[in-house]
Coordinates of C-alpha atoms in Angstrom, one line a residue:
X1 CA -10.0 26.9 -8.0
X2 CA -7.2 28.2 -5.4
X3 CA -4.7 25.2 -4.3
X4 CA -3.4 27.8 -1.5
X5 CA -7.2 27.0 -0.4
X6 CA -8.1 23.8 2.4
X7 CA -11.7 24.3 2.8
X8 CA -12.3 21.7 4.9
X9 CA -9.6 21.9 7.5
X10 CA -10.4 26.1 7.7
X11 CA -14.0 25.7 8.2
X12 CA -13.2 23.2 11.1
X13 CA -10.5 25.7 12.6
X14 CA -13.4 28.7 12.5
X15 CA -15.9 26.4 14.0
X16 CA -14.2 25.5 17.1
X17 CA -12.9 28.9 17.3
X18 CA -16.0 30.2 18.0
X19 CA -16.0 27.7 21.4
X20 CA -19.3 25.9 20.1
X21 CA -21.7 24.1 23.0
X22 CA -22.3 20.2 22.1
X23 CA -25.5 18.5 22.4
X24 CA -24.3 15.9 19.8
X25 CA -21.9 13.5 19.4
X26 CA -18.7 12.1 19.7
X27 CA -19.1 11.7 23.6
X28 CA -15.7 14.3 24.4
X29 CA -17.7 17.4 23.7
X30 CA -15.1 19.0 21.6
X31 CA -12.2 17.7 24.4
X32 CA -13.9 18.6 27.3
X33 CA -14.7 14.3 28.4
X34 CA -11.4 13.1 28.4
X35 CA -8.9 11.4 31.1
X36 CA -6.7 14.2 32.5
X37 CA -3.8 12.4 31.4
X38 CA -4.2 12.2 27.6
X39 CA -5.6 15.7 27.3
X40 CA -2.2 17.6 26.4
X41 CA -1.8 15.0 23.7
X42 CA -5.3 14.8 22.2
X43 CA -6.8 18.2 22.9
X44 CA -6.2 20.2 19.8
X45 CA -7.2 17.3 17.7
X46 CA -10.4 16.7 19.7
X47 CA -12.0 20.3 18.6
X48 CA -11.9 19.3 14.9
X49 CA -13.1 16.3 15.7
X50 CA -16.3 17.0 14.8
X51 CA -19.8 14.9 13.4
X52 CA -22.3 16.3 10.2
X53 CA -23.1 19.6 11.6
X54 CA -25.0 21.7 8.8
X55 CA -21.8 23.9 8.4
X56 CA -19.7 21.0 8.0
X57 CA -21.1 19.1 5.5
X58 CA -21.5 15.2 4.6
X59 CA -18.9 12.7 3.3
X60 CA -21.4 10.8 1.8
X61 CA -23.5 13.1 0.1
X62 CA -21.5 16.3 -0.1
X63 CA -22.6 19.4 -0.9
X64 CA -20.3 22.3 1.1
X65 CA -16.9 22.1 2.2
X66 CA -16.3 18.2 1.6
X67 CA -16.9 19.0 -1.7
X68 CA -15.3 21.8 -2.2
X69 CA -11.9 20.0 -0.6
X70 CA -12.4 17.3 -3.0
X71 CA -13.3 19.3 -5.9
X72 CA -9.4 20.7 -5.1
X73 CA -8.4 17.5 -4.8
X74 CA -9.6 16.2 -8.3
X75 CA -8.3 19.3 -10.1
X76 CA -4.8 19.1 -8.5
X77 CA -4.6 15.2 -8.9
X78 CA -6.5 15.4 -12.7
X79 CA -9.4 13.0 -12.1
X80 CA -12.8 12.5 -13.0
X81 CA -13.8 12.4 -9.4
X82 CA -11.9 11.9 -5.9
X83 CA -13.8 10.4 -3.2
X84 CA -12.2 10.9 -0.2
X85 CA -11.4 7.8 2.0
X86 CA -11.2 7.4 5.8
X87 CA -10.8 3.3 5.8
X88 CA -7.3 3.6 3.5
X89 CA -6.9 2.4 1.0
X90 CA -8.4 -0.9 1.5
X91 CA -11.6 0.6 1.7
X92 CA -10.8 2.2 -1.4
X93 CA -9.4 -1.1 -3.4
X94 CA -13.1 -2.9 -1.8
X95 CA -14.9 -0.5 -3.3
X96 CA -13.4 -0.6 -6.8
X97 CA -13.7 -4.4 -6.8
X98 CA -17.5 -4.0 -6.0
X99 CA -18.2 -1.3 -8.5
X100 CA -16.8 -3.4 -11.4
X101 CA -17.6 -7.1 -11.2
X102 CA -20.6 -9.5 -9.5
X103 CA -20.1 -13.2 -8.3
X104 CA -18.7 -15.7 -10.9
X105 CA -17.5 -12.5 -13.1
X106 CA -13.5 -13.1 -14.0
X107 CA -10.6 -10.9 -12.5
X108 CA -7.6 -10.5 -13.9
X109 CA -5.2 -10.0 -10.9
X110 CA -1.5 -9.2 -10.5
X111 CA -0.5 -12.3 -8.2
X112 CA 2.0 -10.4 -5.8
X113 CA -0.8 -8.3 -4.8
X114 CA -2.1 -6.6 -0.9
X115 CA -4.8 -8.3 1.1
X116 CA -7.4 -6.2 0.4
X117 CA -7.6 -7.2 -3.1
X118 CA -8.2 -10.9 -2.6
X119 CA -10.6 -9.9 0.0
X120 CA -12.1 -7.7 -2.5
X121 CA -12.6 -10.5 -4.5
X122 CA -13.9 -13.0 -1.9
X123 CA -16.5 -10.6 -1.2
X124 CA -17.7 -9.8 -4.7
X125 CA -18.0 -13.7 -5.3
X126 CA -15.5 -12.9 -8.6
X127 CA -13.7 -16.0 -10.2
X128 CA -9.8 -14.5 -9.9
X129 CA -7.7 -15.2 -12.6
X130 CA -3.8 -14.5 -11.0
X131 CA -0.6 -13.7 -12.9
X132 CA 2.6 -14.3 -11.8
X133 CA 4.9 -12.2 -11.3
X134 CA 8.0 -12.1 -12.8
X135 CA 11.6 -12.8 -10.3
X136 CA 13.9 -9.8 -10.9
X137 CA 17.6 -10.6 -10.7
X138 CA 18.4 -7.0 -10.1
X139 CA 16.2 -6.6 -7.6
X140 CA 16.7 -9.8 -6.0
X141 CA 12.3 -9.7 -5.9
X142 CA 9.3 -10.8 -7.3
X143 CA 8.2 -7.8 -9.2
X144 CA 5.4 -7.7 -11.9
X145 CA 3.6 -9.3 -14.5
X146 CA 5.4 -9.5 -18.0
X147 CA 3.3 -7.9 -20.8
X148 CA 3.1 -11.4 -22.8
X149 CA 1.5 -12.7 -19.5
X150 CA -1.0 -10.2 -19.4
X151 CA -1.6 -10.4 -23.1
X152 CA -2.2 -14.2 -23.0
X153 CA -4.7 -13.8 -19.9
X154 CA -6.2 -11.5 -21.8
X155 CA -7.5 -13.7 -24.7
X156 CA -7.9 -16.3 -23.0
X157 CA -10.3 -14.3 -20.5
X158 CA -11.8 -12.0 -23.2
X159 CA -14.9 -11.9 -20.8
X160 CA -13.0 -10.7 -17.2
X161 CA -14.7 -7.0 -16.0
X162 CA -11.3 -5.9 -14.6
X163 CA -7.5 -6.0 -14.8
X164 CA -6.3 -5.0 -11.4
X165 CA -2.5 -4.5 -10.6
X166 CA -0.4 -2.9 -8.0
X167 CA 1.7 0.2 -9.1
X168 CA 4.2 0.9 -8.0
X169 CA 5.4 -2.1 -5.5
X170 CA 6.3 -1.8 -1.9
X171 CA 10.0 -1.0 -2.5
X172 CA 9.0 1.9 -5.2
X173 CA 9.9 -0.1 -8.3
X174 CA 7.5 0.4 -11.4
X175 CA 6.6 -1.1 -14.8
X176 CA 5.2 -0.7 -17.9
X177 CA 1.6 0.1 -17.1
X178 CA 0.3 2.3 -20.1
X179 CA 1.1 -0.2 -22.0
X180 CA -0.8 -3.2 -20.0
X181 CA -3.4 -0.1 -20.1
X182 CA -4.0 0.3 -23.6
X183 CA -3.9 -3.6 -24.4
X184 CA -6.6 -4.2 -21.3
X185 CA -8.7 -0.5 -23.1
X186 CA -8.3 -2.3 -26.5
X187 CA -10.5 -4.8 -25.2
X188 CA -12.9 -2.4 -22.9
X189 CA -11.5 -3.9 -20.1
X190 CA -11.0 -1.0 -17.0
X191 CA -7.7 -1.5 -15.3
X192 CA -8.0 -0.6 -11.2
X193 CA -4.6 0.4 -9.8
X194 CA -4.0 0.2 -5.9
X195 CA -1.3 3.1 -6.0
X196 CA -1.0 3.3 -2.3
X197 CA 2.0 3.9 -2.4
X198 CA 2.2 6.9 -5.3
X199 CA 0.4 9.6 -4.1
X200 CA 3.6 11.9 -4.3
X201 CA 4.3 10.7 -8.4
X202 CA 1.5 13.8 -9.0
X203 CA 4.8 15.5 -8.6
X204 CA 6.2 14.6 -11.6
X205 CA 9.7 14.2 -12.2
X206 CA 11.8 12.7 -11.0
X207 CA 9.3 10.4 -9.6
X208 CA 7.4 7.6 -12.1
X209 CA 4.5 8.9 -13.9
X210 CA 1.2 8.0 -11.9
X211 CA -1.0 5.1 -12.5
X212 CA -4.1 8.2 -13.3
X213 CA -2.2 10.1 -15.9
X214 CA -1.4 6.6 -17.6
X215 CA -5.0 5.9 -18.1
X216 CA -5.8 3.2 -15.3
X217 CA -9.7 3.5 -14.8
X218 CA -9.4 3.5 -10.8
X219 CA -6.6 4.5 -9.2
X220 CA -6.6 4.2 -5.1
X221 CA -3.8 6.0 -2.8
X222 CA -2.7 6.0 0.7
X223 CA -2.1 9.5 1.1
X224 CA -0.9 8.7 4.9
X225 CA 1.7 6.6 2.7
X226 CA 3.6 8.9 1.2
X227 CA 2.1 12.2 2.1
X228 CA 1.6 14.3 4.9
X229 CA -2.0 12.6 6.2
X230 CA -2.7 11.0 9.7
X231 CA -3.0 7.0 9.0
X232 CA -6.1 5.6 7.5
X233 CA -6.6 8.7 5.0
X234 CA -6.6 7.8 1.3
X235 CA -7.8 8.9 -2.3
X236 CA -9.7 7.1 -4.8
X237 CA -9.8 8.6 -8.2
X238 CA -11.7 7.7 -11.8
X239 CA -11.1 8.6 -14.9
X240 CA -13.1 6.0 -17.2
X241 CA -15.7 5.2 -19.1
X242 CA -16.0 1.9 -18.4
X243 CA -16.9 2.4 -14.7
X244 CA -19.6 4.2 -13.0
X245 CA -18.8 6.7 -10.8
X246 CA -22.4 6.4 -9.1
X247 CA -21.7 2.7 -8.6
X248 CA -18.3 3.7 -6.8
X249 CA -19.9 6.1 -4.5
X250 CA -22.6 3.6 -3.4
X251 CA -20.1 0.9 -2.6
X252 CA -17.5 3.6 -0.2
X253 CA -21.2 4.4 1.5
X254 CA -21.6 1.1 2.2
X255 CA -18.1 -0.1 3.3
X256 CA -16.8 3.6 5.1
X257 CA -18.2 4.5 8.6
X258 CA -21.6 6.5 8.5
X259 CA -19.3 8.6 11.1
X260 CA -16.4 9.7 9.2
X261 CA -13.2 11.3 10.9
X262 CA -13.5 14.5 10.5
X263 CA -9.1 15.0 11.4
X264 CA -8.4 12.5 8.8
X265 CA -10.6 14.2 6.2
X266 CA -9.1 17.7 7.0
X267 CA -5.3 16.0 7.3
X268 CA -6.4 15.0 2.9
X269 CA -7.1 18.3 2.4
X270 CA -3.8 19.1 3.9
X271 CA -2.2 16.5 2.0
X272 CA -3.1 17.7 -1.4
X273 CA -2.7 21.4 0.0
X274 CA 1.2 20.6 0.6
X275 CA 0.9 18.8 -2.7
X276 CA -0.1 21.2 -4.9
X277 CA 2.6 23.9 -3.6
X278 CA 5.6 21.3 -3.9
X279 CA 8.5 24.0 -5.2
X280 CA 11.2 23.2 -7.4
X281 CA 13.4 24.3 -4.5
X282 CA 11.9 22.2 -1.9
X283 CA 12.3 19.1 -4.3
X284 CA 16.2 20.1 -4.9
X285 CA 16.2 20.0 -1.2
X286 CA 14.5 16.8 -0.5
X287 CA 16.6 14.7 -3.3
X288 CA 20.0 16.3 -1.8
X289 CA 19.0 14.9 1.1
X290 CA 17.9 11.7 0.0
X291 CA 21.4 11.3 -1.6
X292 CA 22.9 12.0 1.3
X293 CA 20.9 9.2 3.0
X294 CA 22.1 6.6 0.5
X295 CA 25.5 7.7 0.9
X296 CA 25.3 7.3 4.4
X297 CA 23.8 3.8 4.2
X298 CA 26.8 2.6 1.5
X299 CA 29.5 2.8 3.8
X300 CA 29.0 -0.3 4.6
X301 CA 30.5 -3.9 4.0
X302 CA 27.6 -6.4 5.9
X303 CA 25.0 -4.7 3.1
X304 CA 24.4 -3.3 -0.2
X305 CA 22.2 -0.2 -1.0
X306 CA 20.2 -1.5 -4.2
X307 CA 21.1 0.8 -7.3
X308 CA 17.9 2.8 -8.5
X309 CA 16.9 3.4 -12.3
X310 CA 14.4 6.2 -13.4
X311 CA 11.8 4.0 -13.2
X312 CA 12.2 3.7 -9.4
X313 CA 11.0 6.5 -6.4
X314 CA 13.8 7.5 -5.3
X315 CA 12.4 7.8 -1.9
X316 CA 12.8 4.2 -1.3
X317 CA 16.0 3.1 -0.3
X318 CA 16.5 -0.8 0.0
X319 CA 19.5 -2.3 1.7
X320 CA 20.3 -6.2 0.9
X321 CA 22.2 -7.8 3.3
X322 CA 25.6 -9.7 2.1
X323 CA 25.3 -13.1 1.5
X324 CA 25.3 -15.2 5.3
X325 CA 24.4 -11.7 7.4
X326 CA 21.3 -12.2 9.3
X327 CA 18.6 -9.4 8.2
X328 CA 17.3 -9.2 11.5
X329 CA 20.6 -8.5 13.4
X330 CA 21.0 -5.6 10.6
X331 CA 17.5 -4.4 11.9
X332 CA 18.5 -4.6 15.4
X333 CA 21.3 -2.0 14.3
X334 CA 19.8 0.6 13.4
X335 CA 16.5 -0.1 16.4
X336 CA 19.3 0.8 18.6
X337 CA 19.7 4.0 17.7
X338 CA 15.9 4.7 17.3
X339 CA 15.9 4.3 14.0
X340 CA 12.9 2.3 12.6
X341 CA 12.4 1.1 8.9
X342 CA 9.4 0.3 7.0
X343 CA 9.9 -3.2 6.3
X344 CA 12.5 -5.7 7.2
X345 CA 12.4 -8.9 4.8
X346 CA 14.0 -12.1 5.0
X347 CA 17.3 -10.4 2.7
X348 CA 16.3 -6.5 2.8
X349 CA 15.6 -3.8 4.8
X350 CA 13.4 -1.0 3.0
X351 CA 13.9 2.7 4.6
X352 CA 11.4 5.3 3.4
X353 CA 12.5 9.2 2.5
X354 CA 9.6 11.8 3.5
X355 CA 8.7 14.7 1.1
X356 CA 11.4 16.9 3.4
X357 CA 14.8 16.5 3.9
X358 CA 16.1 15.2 7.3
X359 CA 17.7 18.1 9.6
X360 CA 19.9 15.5 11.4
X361 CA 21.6 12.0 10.2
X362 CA 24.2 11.8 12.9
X363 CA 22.3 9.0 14.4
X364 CA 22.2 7.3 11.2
X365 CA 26.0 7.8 10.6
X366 CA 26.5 6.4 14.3
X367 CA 24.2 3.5 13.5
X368 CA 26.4 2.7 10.4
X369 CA 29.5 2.8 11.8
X370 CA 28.5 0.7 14.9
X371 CA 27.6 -2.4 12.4
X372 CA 31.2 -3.9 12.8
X373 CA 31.1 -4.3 16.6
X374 CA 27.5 -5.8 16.4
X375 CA 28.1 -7.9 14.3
X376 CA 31.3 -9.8 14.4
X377 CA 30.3 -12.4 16.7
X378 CA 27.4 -12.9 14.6
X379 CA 27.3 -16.6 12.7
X380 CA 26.8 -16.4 9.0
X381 CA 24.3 -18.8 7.9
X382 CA 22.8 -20.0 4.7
X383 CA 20.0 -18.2 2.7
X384 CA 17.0 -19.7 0.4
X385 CA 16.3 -18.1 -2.6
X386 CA 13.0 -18.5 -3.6
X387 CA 12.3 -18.0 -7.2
X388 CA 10.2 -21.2 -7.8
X389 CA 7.3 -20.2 -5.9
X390 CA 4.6 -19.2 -9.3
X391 CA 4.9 -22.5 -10.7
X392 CA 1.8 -21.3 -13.4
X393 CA 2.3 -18.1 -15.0
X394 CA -1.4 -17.8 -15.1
X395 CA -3.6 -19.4 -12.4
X396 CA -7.4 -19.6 -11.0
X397 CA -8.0 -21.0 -7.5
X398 CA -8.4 -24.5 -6.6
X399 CA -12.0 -23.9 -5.2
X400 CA -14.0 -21.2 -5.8
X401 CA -15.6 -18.4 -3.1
X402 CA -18.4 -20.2 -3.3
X403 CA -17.4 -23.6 -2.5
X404 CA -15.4 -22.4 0.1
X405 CA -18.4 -20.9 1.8
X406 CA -19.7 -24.4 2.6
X407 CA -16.5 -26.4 3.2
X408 CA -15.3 -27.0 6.6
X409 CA -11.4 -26.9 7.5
X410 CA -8.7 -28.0 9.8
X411 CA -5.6 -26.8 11.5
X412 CA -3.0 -29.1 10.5
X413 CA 1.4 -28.3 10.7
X414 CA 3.0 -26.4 7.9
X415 CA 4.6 -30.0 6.4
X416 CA 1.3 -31.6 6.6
X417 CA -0.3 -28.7 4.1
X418 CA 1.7 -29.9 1.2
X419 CA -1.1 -30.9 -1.4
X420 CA -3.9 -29.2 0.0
X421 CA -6.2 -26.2 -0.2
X422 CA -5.5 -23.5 1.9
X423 CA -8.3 -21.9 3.9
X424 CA -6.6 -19.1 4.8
X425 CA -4.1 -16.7 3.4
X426 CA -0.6 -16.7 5.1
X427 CA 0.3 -13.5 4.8
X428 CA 3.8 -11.9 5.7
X429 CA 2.9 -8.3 7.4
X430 CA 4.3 -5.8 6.3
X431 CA 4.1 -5.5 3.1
X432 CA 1.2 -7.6 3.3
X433 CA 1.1 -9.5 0.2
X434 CA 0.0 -13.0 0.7
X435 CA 2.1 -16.1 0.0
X436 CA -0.3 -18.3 0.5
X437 CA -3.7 -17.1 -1.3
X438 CA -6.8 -19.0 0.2
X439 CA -8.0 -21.4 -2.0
X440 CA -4.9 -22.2 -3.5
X441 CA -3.0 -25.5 -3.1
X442 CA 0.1 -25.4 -0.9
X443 CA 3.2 -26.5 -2.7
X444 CA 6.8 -27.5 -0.7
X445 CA 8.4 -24.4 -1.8
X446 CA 5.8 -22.3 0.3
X447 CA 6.5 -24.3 3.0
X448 CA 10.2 -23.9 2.7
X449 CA 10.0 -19.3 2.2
X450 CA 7.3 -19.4 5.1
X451 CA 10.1 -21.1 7.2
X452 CA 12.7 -19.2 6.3
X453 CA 11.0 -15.8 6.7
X454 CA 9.8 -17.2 10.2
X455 CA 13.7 -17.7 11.1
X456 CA 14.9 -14.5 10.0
X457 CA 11.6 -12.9 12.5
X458 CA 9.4 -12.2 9.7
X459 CA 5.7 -12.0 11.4
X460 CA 2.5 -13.2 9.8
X461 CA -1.2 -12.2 10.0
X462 CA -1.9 -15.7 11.6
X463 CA -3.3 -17.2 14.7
X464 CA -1.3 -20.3 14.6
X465 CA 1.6 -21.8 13.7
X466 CA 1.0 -24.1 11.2
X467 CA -1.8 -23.5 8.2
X468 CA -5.9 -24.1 7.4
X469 CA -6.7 -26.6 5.0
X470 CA -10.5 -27.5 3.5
X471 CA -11.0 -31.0 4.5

């Protein structure tokens, strides 16, 4: 197959070229039932935004130029299969969940992982079984699993359908995963990676290997992540024998939109289209640049910028603020000079590199240099560290799905869930990893990181401010 080809996105461009007359759905007829003032924005993407006209094919039983954009897709990325995915990637992790275990079946689950994967869970009825990460001093993070963890879940779970982990994190750091592979394949256990945020590592050095040409059974990526796609495109890719394909496809039927977005679709086939012609020179260009990012950021005394190691993407750059320097009046900095990172912590501030370099960093220099005047009249304050907070290296919930289902909760304050069983995940966003898990029991040092995150401005996925218990 040709990776100079897009399929998909060409046969859209030809058929509204030829200034088609709609008697179907969606209700803007191809642009032309719109408000006057959002036309300019939205008219070019309205004519590809089309329904399952005979020319262009079916996302859910493909047979034309869907499946000739994923065939592409799977040859350039070295799968099994790739399903394309319109819901993200947490359609993508449901779906993996479901294909792979039934109620009361035990998970072996990386603890520090997204919301979608405990949802996952709660849906399939599965009896979790969570791992603790391990606190990295260089980092100053909770990062991954150890290996002897794993190991000793392992045994002690011989029975669990799945070993799902998150590769790599948020901030781009990475582990030992073909290792944690081959120990979960010695046992015929499939290992389901949510790689949302590696879509680019198909590029090879110097970015970590990917989770797919490790071994992992499942891998699912945000391609709006990391590559060139509009927001809520993703891949999902197997390579195993241990998991049915079939099975995979029924469950992204069920879960996806019987009317998939045709724009997002195209925008994968885009994706993996810029991809697949990745030069050498353009990645000479984009790591220049990314140095000079970095550089930029260091000349600073109120923050570090984190060192990386080869086992890190270099496009993520992390800045930790000094000890006492609030992270939020850091933030404030740069959202001055319209300059917006990914994710602002309670000690860290992740920026995120594109696949290009930047044409322009004099408002990044400016921002820099202007972090003296902001913030002398600031008050240095103490920090919490939080490195207590996975008591148990290996841990089921308090309750299971199932009881859950039938127990009734409360609203109480934050002190007075010490003790109990949460019946709700707290869940910082972003990242979105939850620090509460629902049906776990809430310790004091949740309490005390949920407070601290809250006064360093921190939002949650919450409707309230204090926490759900089961009565």
């Amino acid at each position: 197959m040709n990776q100079q080809e897009t399929p998909l996105f060409t046969k859209l461009q030809q058929f509204a070229s030829g200034n088609p007359l709609s008697f179907h759905v969606p209700g803007h007829k191809n642009g032309q039932v719109f408000p006057e003032h959002g036309a300019t924005c939205y008219s070019p993407l309205l004519k590809l935004d089309m329904t399952e006209l005979p020319e262009l094919d079916d996302l859910h039983a493909p047979k034309g130029v869907i499946a000739q954009a994923q065939q592409l897709a799977k040859q350039f990325f070295q799968s099994e299969e790739t399903f394309f995915l319109v819901g993200g990637s947490t359609s993508g992790n449901l779906a993996m969940i479901l294909a792979t275990c039934k109620a009361d079946d035990y998970v072996i689950v990386q603890r520090n992982c997204h919301k979608s994967i405990m949802n996952g869970l709660e849906l399939a009825g599965a009896k979790p079984v969570f791992l603790a990460p391990e606190f990295d001093e260089r980092t100053n993070r909770y990062a991954c699993p150890s290996y002897e963890t794993m190991e000793k879940a392992i045994r002690k779970y011989p029975e669990a359908k799945a070993v799902i982990v998150t590769y790599p994190d948020y901030f781009g750091q990475t582990f030992p995963l073909k290792k944690m592979i081959e120990l979960a394949h010695r046992h015929e256990i499939p290992v389901l990676v949510d790689e949302a945020h590696g879509v680019h590592f198909s590029l090879g050095k110097p970015f970590p290997p990917s989770a797919l040409t490790l071994g992992a059974d499942i891998v699912v990526q945000s391609a709006h992540k990391m590559a060139p796609a509009m927001t809520m495109s993703a891949y999902l890719h197997v390579n195993s024998k241990f998991v049915s394909k079939e099975k995979v496809a029924h469950y992204l039927q069920m879960i996806q939109s019987s009317s998939p977005s045709y724009p997002l679709m195209a925008s994968l086939d885009l994706a993996r289209y810029y991809l697949a012609n990745f030069s050498e020179r353009d990645m000479d260009a984009l790591l220049k640049s990314v140095k000079r990012v970095r550089h930029i950021l260091s000349e600073s005394t109120y923050w570090d910028v984190l060192p990386q190691t080869e086992t890190d993407d270099p496009l993520k750059i992390t800045l930790q603020a000094k000890e006492g320097w609030p992270v939020k009046d850091i933030a404030e900095i740069f959202a001055q000079k319209g300059i917006y990172p990914e994710l602002t912590t309670d000690k860290q501030i992740l920026f995120i590199h594109g696949l290009r370099p930047f044409p322009d960093l004099d408002r990044l220099k400016k921002a820099v240099e202007s972090a003296g005047d902001y913030l002398k009249n600031r008050k240095i304050h103490a920090t919490i560290k939080a490195t207590k907070l996975f008591a148990e290296p290996i841990q089921e919930l308090a309750l299971s799905y199932a009881k859950m289902n039938v127990y009734t909760y409360d609203s109480v304050p934050l002190e007075e869930g010490v003790g109990q069983i949460a019946a709700e995940a707290i869940i910082p966003y972003p990242p979105g990893i939850p620090l509460v898990i629902k049906g776990e029991v809430i310790k004091e040092e949740h309490i005390r990181v949920i407070k601290q995150l809250e006064a360093e401005g921190v939002s949650f996925q919450q409707r309230h401010r204090g926490v759900k218990i089961f009565k």
